[in-house]
Amino acid sequence: MPKFKLHTKIIIGLVLGAIFGAIFAINPNKLELNTGGGSETVENWQEFFFLKKDSVIKTFAANDQLVIIKSYKALKDKKDVKLKIKLSDGSEKIVENVSSIEKVRTIGVMLKPVGDIFVRLLMMIAVPLVLASLIVGAASLTDLKHIAKIGGKTLGFYALTAVVAISIGLACANLIQPGNKMDAVSKERLMDTYQDEAKTRIDQNVSMNIVDFLVNIVPKNPFKAIADGDFLQIVFFAILTGIFLVQIPSDKAKPVITFFEGLSEAMIVLVEKIMIIAPYAVFTLIAATVAEFGFNILQTLLWYSLTVIIGLTILTFVEYPLLLKAFTKIKVTDFFRAQKQVLAVAFSTSSSAATLPVTMDVCEKRLGVPNKIASFVLPLGTTVNMDGTALYQAVAAMFIAQVYGFDLNLTQQLTIVLTAALAAVGTAPVPGIGLIMLLIVLRSVGVPEEGIALIIGVDRILDMCRTVPNVIADSLACVVIANSEGELGEILPDADYPGTM
Ligand code: ASP
């Protein structure tokens, strides 16, 4: 058995997971009907009806698996409801007393708990790591002037990359016009299938008021912020604590800083150990996503998905390399080679926060960024810098507007630049939040919020894709800022992931 390096194993896990998931994909024409006395499966129906007192209340077609499940769940009173199923051989069957309807699970999704444990372990590390490393990072930047300088550079760099990212997204959406390629029937079907899920997201009622947004960054209770995993509030508290630890007598500050230094180092060592299971975890996560994903919907939303992916590709492989070349002497290939496991973890977990411990380890031990810069720039970037999400929000807003027949003028598109940049800052670094924060962008240009029902079906896949540039931009900022401070060390050759083996 050849001995592969860890990052190679992770990539193999990713590819094999996708193949495994495709082989053991959930059958889109098969359903499990749970009745009081057990369960039965039906397959290959041609038509599917809900009956009440023997009259048809809803009719579904062969490819309506998801609509059937969701519609049955949404029925308020299931008592007298019967299912009539017309099978492909022409026969009919009636099923009564059905409590729930589900997809039939396969081994493709059954291994997912391994991946879930991996993601939970990384998330478990993320909050203490952000807190501890930012306190240490801010405290090690010695004086307020230095912190303001590094903080200013970091935020400036993040703002620059976000505005360019959003502009790339808008350009792609204007050129490709994905919304104008969608027909009315597909629109109706998507709205029917996902309107309940859209409503749940809309009910979360995100605030678009910039004043509220800024006020909310200040935690009333930092311990609650930590318990809730509210990253912006944690960042605010940690930076202030770090700054003021330097202002008090060093005999009092030292033990506190040493405590957080120890906590942060322990978290990093822990992540190196957790990464040992990464190849298997990545395998199960990707297998489950592929097995569960309804590829039909990808067809319906092909132009939209392609527009987002083309935008993200330009961002990652054109904008970032140009910035890397402009601001550092690092070779583009060396930079991306060092990022392999960061990319695989970001893609399979869809979470910048879960990826943060890996990003920190790689920046410090592979890219030669000193701890005091990495521990300040990366947690801040994970929280506020989401170029991929910002680009996606711009494309999504344009797409929904196009489907609804709105023609957004230049001023409205400039409004998208501003609101998407803000919405991305407010997006928590965990899966799926970018979609909720998109509501802010939609509201700002008067596009109906219910429109998110159109894109929910492909959100998970696009979330995986947008999380990749979200984390690469953080590493990029890290090397750019370290370099500008004259503190960038040597980049390590393509050695194995430090400390893992
Ligand atoms: N999943 C993204 C991240 O963690 C956030 C989002 O766009 O939903 O970076």
PDB file of C-alpha atoms and ligand atoms in Angstrom, residues 350-352 386 389 427-434 463 466-467 470, ligand 1:
ATOM      1  CA  SER A 350     -19.083  24.503   3.793  1.00  0.00           C
ATOM      2  CA  SER A 351     -17.863  26.379   6.815  1.00  0.00           C
ATOM      3  CA  SER A 352     -15.070  28.944   7.066  1.00  0.00           C
ATOM      4  CA  MET A 386     -16.474  36.439   2.557  1.00  0.00           C
ATOM      5  CA  THR A 389     -20.486  34.711  -0.437  1.00  0.00           C
ATOM      6  CA  THR A 427     -22.809  36.278   7.312  1.00  0.00           C
ATOM      7  CA  ALA A 428     -21.769  33.835  10.019  1.00  0.00           C
ATOM      8  CA  PRO A 429     -19.000  31.497   8.845  1.00  0.00           C
ATOM      9  CA  VAL A 430     -21.221  28.414   8.926  1.00  0.00           C
ATOM     10  CA  PRO A 431     -23.225  26.610   6.232  1.00  0.00           C
ATOM     11  CA  GLY A 432     -26.190  28.263   4.580  1.00  0.00           C
ATOM     12  CA  ILE A 433     -26.163  31.680   6.248  1.00  0.00           C
ATOM     13  CA  GLY A 434     -25.187  33.453   3.027  1.00  0.00           C
ATOM     14  CA  ASP A 463     -22.316  26.998  -0.503  1.00  0.00           C
ATOM     15  CA  ARG A 466     -18.349  29.814  -2.285  1.00  0.00           C
ATOM     16  CA  THR A 467     -16.729  28.739   0.988  1.00  0.00           C
ATOM     17  CA  ASN A 470     -13.959  32.699   1.384  1.00  0.00           C
TER      18      ASN A 470
HETATM   19  N1  ASP B   1     -20.709  28.761   4.245  1.00  0.00           N
HETATM   20  C1  ASP B   1     -20.116  30.056   4.105  1.00  0.00           C
HETATM   21  C2  ASP B   1     -18.848  30.115   4.946  1.00  0.00           C
HETATM   22  O1  ASP B   1     -18.794  29.524   5.997  1.00  0.00           O
HETATM   23  C3  ASP B   1     -21.043  31.150   4.497  1.00  0.00           C
HETATM   24  C4  ASP B   1     -22.201  31.225   3.513  1.00  0.00           C
HETATM   25  O2  ASP B   1     -22.000  31.779   2.416  1.00  0.00           O
HETATM   26  O3  ASP B   1     -23.278  30.703   3.794  1.00  0.00           O
HETATM   27  O4  ASP B   1     -17.916  30.736   4.557  1.00  0.00           O
END
